[in-house]
Amino acid sequence: MRKSPYQKAKAVEKLFSRLDADIQKFYNKSSMHCLVGCGKCCTKPNIDATVLEFLPLAMHYYMTGQAEQKLEDLQMEDSLCHNFSLTSEKVGSGFCQNYNYRGLICRLFGASAAEAKGNKLKIYTCNIIKESQPEAFQRTTAEINEENFAPIVSHYYRQLANIDPDLARNYYPINEATKKALEFILHYYAYRKPPKGFKKAA
């Protein structure tokens, strides 16, 4: 039986829940962490993401009656993630307005490892963490290939693709990925009964 967008979104959320537990283990073992109030990585223009990883966010918008308005908001061209909110004029100072529904790329960056040459693992993080926590970074770099304590980027993207290969195949700028996720849901439920708990727009 083919899964509905709601069921797919729930499957992605379940995957994210497992990842979050693995990320916490990584933080505990490595002692590395993002700096409080830092959102520098979110200021990178046109971060690439898949439609599927933003299906939970799009479903949240749909279930709370915000889908049409959010889709309209996303029509405005903006290279920065629409979920990122600046808290001051300081570059990179801000937070995610939908942290619980952030995408796979948002979760993995800074708390995972990527496969490098020679079957080696390399910490997938930013220069701010490397420079502000040099001892923890160097220690983790030395230990990462000896102990299995880091979520591996490619492994989680494969698990994501297993939920829906089509929605996980292509990469788009993050706002475009969210827009396509919203369009996918709105098109599906245009002539179908919404899931239980759906709220109409006011």
PDB file of C-alpha atoms in Angstrom:
ATOM      1  CA  MET A   1       0.000   0.000   0.000  1.00  0.00           C
ATOM      2  CA  ARG A   2       1.364   3.378  -1.011  1.00  0.00           C
ATOM      3  CA  LYS A   3       2.045   5.733   1.888  1.00  0.00           C
ATOM      4  CA  SER A   4       0.355   9.118   2.133  1.00  0.00           C
ATOM      5  CA  PRO A   5       2.395  12.321   2.631  1.00  0.00           C
ATOM      6  CA  TYR A   6       1.325  12.245   6.289  1.00  0.00           C
ATOM      7  CA  GLN A   7       2.690   8.727   6.733  1.00  0.00           C
ATOM      8  CA  LYS A   8       5.918   9.636   4.944  1.00  0.00           C
ATOM      9  CA  ALA A   9       6.342  12.719   7.133  1.00  0.00           C
ATOM     10  CA  LYS A  10       5.902  10.552  10.233  1.00  0.00           C
ATOM     11  CA  ALA A  11       8.497   8.091   8.913  1.00  0.00           C
ATOM     12  CA  VAL A  12      10.952  10.967   8.405  1.00  0.00           C
ATOM     13  CA  GLU A  13      10.241  12.220  11.933  1.00  0.00           C
ATOM     14  CA  LYS A  14      10.983   8.739  13.275  1.00  0.00           C
ATOM     15  CA  LEU A  15      14.311   8.754  11.418  1.00  0.00           C
ATOM     16  CA  PHE A  16      15.086  12.197  12.830  1.00  0.00           C
ATOM     17  CA  SER A  17      14.316  10.963  16.332  1.00  0.00           C
ATOM     18  CA  ARG A  18      16.918   8.191  15.958  1.00  0.00           C
ATOM     19  CA  LEU A  19      19.393  10.690  14.551  1.00  0.00           C
ATOM     20  CA  ASP A  20      18.825  13.111  17.425  1.00  0.00           C
ATOM     21  CA  ALA A  21      19.671  10.325  19.883  1.00  0.00           C
ATOM     22  CA  ASP A  22      22.868   9.554  17.922  1.00  0.00           C
ATOM     23  CA  ILE A  23      23.772  13.243  17.842  1.00  0.00           C
ATOM     24  CA  GLN A  24      23.408  13.480  21.612  1.00  0.00           C
ATOM     25  CA  LYS A  25      25.788  10.521  21.981  1.00  0.00           C
ATOM     26  CA  PHE A  26      28.241  12.321  19.705  1.00  0.00           C
ATOM     27  CA  TYR A  27      28.030  15.508  21.781  1.00  0.00           C
ATOM     28  CA  ASN A  28      28.507  13.571  25.012  1.00  0.00           C
ATOM     29  CA  LYS A  29      31.532  11.693  23.677  1.00  0.00           C
ATOM     30  CA  SER A  30      33.222  14.535  21.820  1.00  0.00           C
ATOM     31  CA  SER A  31      32.343  17.469  24.117  1.00  0.00           C
ATOM     32  CA  MET A  32      31.907  19.510  20.926  1.00  0.00           C
ATOM     33  CA  HIS A  33      28.882  21.769  20.615  1.00  0.00           C
ATOM     34  CA  CYS A  34      27.434  24.693  18.685  1.00  0.00           C
ATOM     35  CA  LEU A  35      27.942  28.092  20.314  1.00  0.00           C
ATOM     36  CA  VAL A  36      24.849  29.534  22.002  1.00  0.00           C
ATOM     37  CA  GLY A  37      23.074  31.990  19.719  1.00  0.00           C
ATOM     38  CA  CYS A  38      25.167  31.114  16.679  1.00  0.00           C
ATOM     39  CA  GLY A  39      23.355  30.562  13.400  1.00  0.00           C
ATOM     40  CA  LYS A  40      26.241  31.298  11.039  1.00  0.00           C
ATOM     41  CA  CYS A  41      25.697  28.106   9.047  1.00  0.00           C
ATOM     42  CA  CYS A  42      22.086  29.180   8.418  1.00  0.00           C
ATOM     43  CA  THR A  43      23.269  32.369   6.721  1.00  0.00           C
ATOM     44  CA  LYS A  44      24.893  30.455   3.885  1.00  0.00           C
ATOM     45  CA  PRO A  45      22.790  31.280   0.803  1.00  0.00           C
ATOM     46  CA  ASN A  46      20.975  28.515  -1.025  1.00  0.00           C
ATOM     47  CA  ILE A  47      21.728  25.600   1.271  1.00  0.00           C
ATOM     48  CA  ASP A  48      20.824  22.460  -0.675  1.00  0.00           C
ATOM     49  CA  ALA A  49      18.207  20.062   0.687  1.00  0.00           C
ATOM     50  CA  THR A  50      15.794  17.388  -0.486  1.00  0.00           C
ATOM     51  CA  VAL A  51      12.029  17.726  -0.553  1.00  0.00           C
ATOM     52  CA  LEU A  52      11.608  14.716   1.722  1.00  0.00           C
ATOM     53  CA  GLU A  53      13.606  16.090   4.644  1.00  0.00           C
ATOM     54  CA  PHE A  54      11.281  19.099   4.759  1.00  0.00           C
ATOM     55  CA  LEU A  55       8.089  17.082   4.449  1.00  0.00           C
ATOM     56  CA  PRO A  56       7.569  17.111   8.265  1.00  0.00           C
ATOM     57  CA  LEU A  57       7.779  20.926   8.283  1.00  0.00           C
ATOM     58  CA  ALA A  58       5.416  21.203   5.328  1.00  0.00           C
ATOM     59  CA  MET A  59       3.004  18.753   6.972  1.00  0.00           C
ATOM     60  CA  HIS A  60       3.143  20.807  10.181  1.00  0.00           C
ATOM     61  CA  TYR A  61       2.185  23.891   8.180  1.00  0.00           C
ATOM     62  CA  TYR A  62      -0.640  21.971   6.492  1.00  0.00           C
ATOM     63  CA  MET A  63      -2.021  20.459   9.701  1.00  0.00           C
ATOM     64  CA  THR A  64      -2.055  23.858  11.418  1.00  0.00           C
ATOM     65  CA  GLY A  65      -3.768  25.647   8.534  1.00  0.00           C
ATOM     66  CA  GLN A  66      -0.683  27.632   7.468  1.00  0.00           C
ATOM     67  CA  ALA A  67       0.195  25.832   4.235  1.00  0.00           C
ATOM     68  CA  GLU A  68      -1.280  28.276   1.715  1.00  0.00           C
ATOM     69  CA  GLN A  69       0.156  31.322   3.471  1.00  0.00           C
ATOM     70  CA  LYS A  70       3.588  29.754   3.840  1.00  0.00           C
ATOM     71  CA  LEU A  71       3.573  28.762   0.180  1.00  0.00           C
ATOM     72  CA  GLU A  72       2.739  32.343  -0.741  1.00  0.00           C
ATOM     73  CA  ASP A  73       5.537  33.619   1.519  1.00  0.00           C
ATOM     74  CA  LEU A  74       8.008  31.261  -0.142  1.00  0.00           C
ATOM     75  CA  GLN A  75       7.237  32.694  -3.583  1.00  0.00           C
ATOM     76  CA  MET A  76       9.290  35.720  -2.574  1.00  0.00           C
ATOM     77  CA  GLU A  77      12.870  35.209  -3.677  1.00  0.00           C
ATOM     78  CA  ASP A  78      15.216  34.856  -0.723  1.00  0.00           C
ATOM     79  CA  SER A  79      18.434  32.877  -0.669  1.00  0.00           C
ATOM     80  CA  LEU A  80      18.437  32.560   3.135  1.00  0.00           C
ATOM     81  CA  CYS A  81      16.373  29.905   4.886  1.00  0.00           C
ATOM     82  CA  HIS A  82      12.928  31.304   5.675  1.00  0.00           C
ATOM     83  CA  ASN A  83      13.085  29.624   9.092  1.00  0.00           C
ATOM     84  CA  PHE A  84      16.156  31.558  10.197  1.00  0.00           C
ATOM     85  CA  SER A  85      15.526  34.588  12.389  1.00  0.00           C
ATOM     86  CA  LEU A  86      18.246  37.150  13.087  1.00  0.00           C
ATOM     87  CA  THR A  87      18.507  38.248  16.705  1.00  0.00           C
ATOM     88  CA  SER A  88      20.979  41.094  16.214  1.00  0.00           C
ATOM     89  CA  GLU A  89      23.033  42.858  13.570  1.00  0.00           C
ATOM     90  CA  LYS A  90      25.956  40.570  14.367  1.00  0.00           C
ATOM     91  CA  VAL A  91      26.561  38.267  11.406  1.00  0.00           C
ATOM     92  CA  GLY A  92      25.312  34.755  12.132  1.00  0.00           C
ATOM     93  CA  SER A  93      23.473  35.645  15.320  1.00  0.00           C
ATOM     94  CA  GLY A  94      20.038  34.056  15.233  1.00  0.00           C
ATOM     95  CA  PHE A  95      17.916  30.963  15.643  1.00  0.00           C
ATOM     96  CA  CYS A  96      15.643  28.544  13.801  1.00  0.00           C
ATOM     97  CA  GLN A  97      11.951  29.358  14.145  1.00  0.00           C
ATOM     98  CA  ASN A  98      10.994  25.733  13.500  1.00  0.00           C
ATOM     99  CA  TYR A  99      13.827  23.894  15.211  1.00  0.00           C
ATOM    100  CA  ASN A 100      11.857  20.687  15.800  1.00  0.00           C
ATOM    101  CA  TYR A 101      11.074  20.514  12.078  1.00  0.00           C
ATOM    102  CA  ARG A 102      14.502  21.399  10.712  1.00  0.00           C
ATOM    103  CA  GLY A 103      15.831  19.291   7.853  1.00  0.00           C
ATOM    104  CA  LEU A 104      18.362  16.480   7.737  1.00  0.00           C
ATOM    105  CA  ILE A 105      21.165  18.776   6.567  1.00  0.00           C
ATOM    106  CA  CYS A 106      20.477  21.086   9.524  1.00  0.00           C
ATOM    107  CA  ARG A 107      20.704  18.211  12.012  1.00  0.00           C
ATOM    108  CA  LEU A 108      23.822  16.578  10.612  1.00  0.00           C
ATOM    109  CA  PHE A 109      26.024  19.631  10.184  1.00  0.00           C
ATOM    110  CA  GLY A 110      28.294  20.067  13.185  1.00  0.00           C
ATOM    111  CA  ALA A 111      27.454  16.730  14.780  1.00  0.00           C
ATOM    112  CA  SER A 112      28.320  13.987  12.331  1.00  0.00           C
ATOM    113  CA  ALA A 113      31.050  12.499  10.172  1.00  0.00           C
ATOM    114  CA  ALA A 114      31.480  12.282   6.420  1.00  0.00           C
ATOM    115  CA  GLU A 115      33.272   9.513   4.555  1.00  0.00           C
ATOM    116  CA  ALA A 116      36.621  10.653   3.154  1.00  0.00           C
ATOM    117  CA  LYS A 117      39.442   9.059   1.164  1.00  0.00           C
ATOM    118  CA  GLY A 118      40.795   5.711   2.294  1.00  0.00           C
ATOM    119  CA  ASN A 119      37.581   4.782   4.098  1.00  0.00           C
ATOM    120  CA  LYS A 120      38.382   7.384   6.716  1.00  0.00           C
ATOM    121  CA  LEU A 121      35.824   9.515   8.542  1.00  0.00           C
ATOM    122  CA  LYS A 122      36.060  13.291   8.746  1.00  0.00           C
ATOM    123  CA  ILE A 123      34.103  15.429  11.185  1.00  0.00           C
ATOM    124  CA  TYR A 124      31.388  17.355   9.349  1.00  0.00           C
ATOM    125  CA  THR A 125      31.472  20.698  11.139  1.00  0.00           C
ATOM    126  CA  CYS A 126      32.240  24.394  10.818  1.00  0.00           C
ATOM    127  CA  ASN A 127      35.336  26.528  11.336  1.00  0.00           C
ATOM    128  CA  ILE A 128      33.738  28.274  14.320  1.00  0.00           C
ATOM    129  CA  ILE A 129      33.542  24.999  16.253  1.00  0.00           C
ATOM    130  CA  LYS A 130      37.032  23.981  15.133  1.00  0.00           C
ATOM    131  CA  GLU A 131      38.533  27.288  16.269  1.00  0.00           C
ATOM    132  CA  SER A 132      36.543  27.739  19.491  1.00  0.00           C
ATOM    133  CA  GLN A 133      37.001  24.125  20.660  1.00  0.00           C
ATOM    134  CA  PRO A 134      40.384  23.075  19.239  1.00  0.00           C
ATOM    135  CA  GLU A 135      41.201  20.447  21.868  1.00  0.00           C
ATOM    136  CA  ALA A 136      37.843  18.702  21.575  1.00  0.00           C
ATOM    137  CA  PHE A 137      38.030  18.874  17.779  1.00  0.00           C
ATOM    138  CA  GLN A 138      41.536  17.422  17.616  1.00  0.00           C
ATOM    139  CA  ARG A 139      40.719  14.663  20.099  1.00  0.00           C
ATOM    140  CA  THR A 140      37.531  13.733  18.271  1.00  0.00           C
ATOM    141  CA  THR A 141      39.345  13.773  14.925  1.00  0.00           C
ATOM    142  CA  ALA A 142      41.850  11.275  16.336  1.00  0.00           C
ATOM    143  CA  GLU A 143      39.186   9.037  17.892  1.00  0.00           C
ATOM    144  CA  ILE A 144      36.468   9.168  15.243  1.00  0.00           C
ATOM    145  CA  ASN A 145      37.909   6.307  13.199  1.00  0.00           C
ATOM    146  CA  GLU A 146      38.688   4.121  16.204  1.00  0.00           C
ATOM    147  CA  GLU A 147      35.319   4.295  17.918  1.00  0.00           C
ATOM    148  CA  ASN A 148      31.905   4.252  16.295  1.00  0.00           C
ATOM    149  CA  PHE A 149      30.215   7.219  17.955  1.00  0.00           C
ATOM    150  CA  ALA A 150      29.386   9.647  15.147  1.00  0.00           C
ATOM    151  CA  PRO A 151      26.321   9.650  12.882  1.00  0.00           C
ATOM    152  CA  ILE A 152      27.589   9.151   9.324  1.00  0.00           C
ATOM    153  CA  VAL A 153      26.115  11.571   6.793  1.00  0.00           C
ATOM    154  CA  SER A 154      25.751   9.130   3.879  1.00  0.00           C
ATOM    155  CA  HIS A 155      24.129   6.472   6.072  1.00  0.00           C
ATOM    156  CA  TYR A 156      21.326   8.809   7.093  1.00  0.00           C
ATOM    157  CA  TYR A 157      20.746  10.051   3.564  1.00  0.00           C
ATOM    158  CA  ARG A 158      20.379   6.428   2.439  1.00  0.00           C
ATOM    159  CA  GLN A 159      17.849   5.807   5.194  1.00  0.00           C
ATOM    160  CA  LEU A 160      15.980   8.928   4.122  1.00  0.00           C
ATOM    161  CA  ALA A 161      15.894   7.726   0.510  1.00  0.00           C
ATOM    162  CA  ASN A 162      14.428   4.398   1.632  1.00  0.00           C
ATOM    163  CA  ILE A 163      11.286   6.261   2.758  1.00  0.00           C
ATOM    164  CA  ASP A 164      10.673   7.765  -0.686  1.00  0.00           C
ATOM    165  CA  PRO A 165      13.450   7.600  -3.334  1.00  0.00           C
ATOM    166  CA  ASP A 166      11.732  10.136  -5.602  1.00  0.00           C
ATOM    167  CA  LEU A 167      11.368  12.853  -2.962  1.00  0.00           C
ATOM    168  CA  ALA A 168      14.935  12.274  -1.738  1.00  0.00           C
ATOM    169  CA  ARG A 169      16.624  12.096  -5.151  1.00  0.00           C
ATOM    170  CA  ASN A 170      17.074  15.753  -6.083  1.00  0.00           C
ATOM    171  CA  TYR A 171      18.552  18.663  -4.144  1.00  0.00           C
ATOM    172  CA  TYR A 172      17.178  22.205  -4.183  1.00  0.00           C
ATOM    173  CA  PRO A 173      17.877  25.464  -2.341  1.00  0.00           C
ATOM    174  CA  ILE A 174      16.327  25.000   1.094  1.00  0.00           C
ATOM    175  CA  ASN A 175      13.371  27.336   0.507  1.00  0.00           C
ATOM    176  CA  GLU A 176      12.637  25.677  -2.835  1.00  0.00           C
ATOM    177  CA  ALA A 177      12.700  22.259  -1.176  1.00  0.00           C
ATOM    178  CA  THR A 178      10.168  23.451   1.423  1.00  0.00           C
ATOM    179  CA  LYS A 179       7.983  24.984  -1.279  1.00  0.00           C
ATOM    180  CA  LYS A 180       7.968  21.738  -3.261  1.00  0.00           C
ATOM    181  CA  ALA A 181       7.094  19.794  -0.098  1.00  0.00           C
ATOM    182  CA  LEU A 182       4.126  22.102   0.489  1.00  0.00           C
ATOM    183  CA  GLU A 183       2.985  21.774  -3.121  1.00  0.00           C
ATOM    184  CA  PHE A 184       3.249  17.989  -2.888  1.00  0.00           C
ATOM    185  CA  ILE A 185       1.030  17.905   0.204  1.00  0.00           C
ATOM    186  CA  LEU A 186      -1.523  20.433  -1.045  1.00  0.00           C
ATOM    187  CA  HIS A 187      -1.856  18.616  -4.357  1.00  0.00           C
ATOM    188  CA  TYR A 188      -2.296  15.250  -2.650  1.00  0.00           C
ATOM    189  CA  TYR A 189      -4.992  16.436  -0.238  1.00  0.00           C
ATOM    190  CA  ALA A 190      -6.802  18.679  -2.721  1.00  0.00           C
ATOM    191  CA  TYR A 191      -9.346  15.892  -3.343  1.00  0.00           C
ATOM    192  CA  ARG A 192      -8.670  13.645  -0.367  1.00  0.00           C
ATOM    193  CA  LYS A 193      -9.759  13.736   3.247  1.00  0.00           C
ATOM    194  CA  PRO A 194      -7.120  15.442   5.414  1.00  0.00           C
ATOM    195  CA  PRO A 195      -5.474  13.483   8.238  1.00  0.00           C
ATOM    196  CA  LYS A 196      -7.057  13.502  11.678  1.00  0.00           C
ATOM    197  CA  GLY A 197      -6.187  16.674  13.573  1.00  0.00           C
ATOM    198  CA  PHE A 198      -6.150  18.927  10.502  1.00  0.00           C
ATOM    199  CA  LYS A 199      -7.126  22.555  11.174  1.00  0.00           C
ATOM    200  CA  LYS A 200      -8.543  24.806   8.503  1.00  0.00           C
ATOM    201  CA  ALA A 201      -6.989  28.198   7.970  1.00  0.00           C
ATOM    202  CA  ALA A 202      -8.734  30.947   9.932  1.00  0.00           C
TER     203      ALA A 202
END
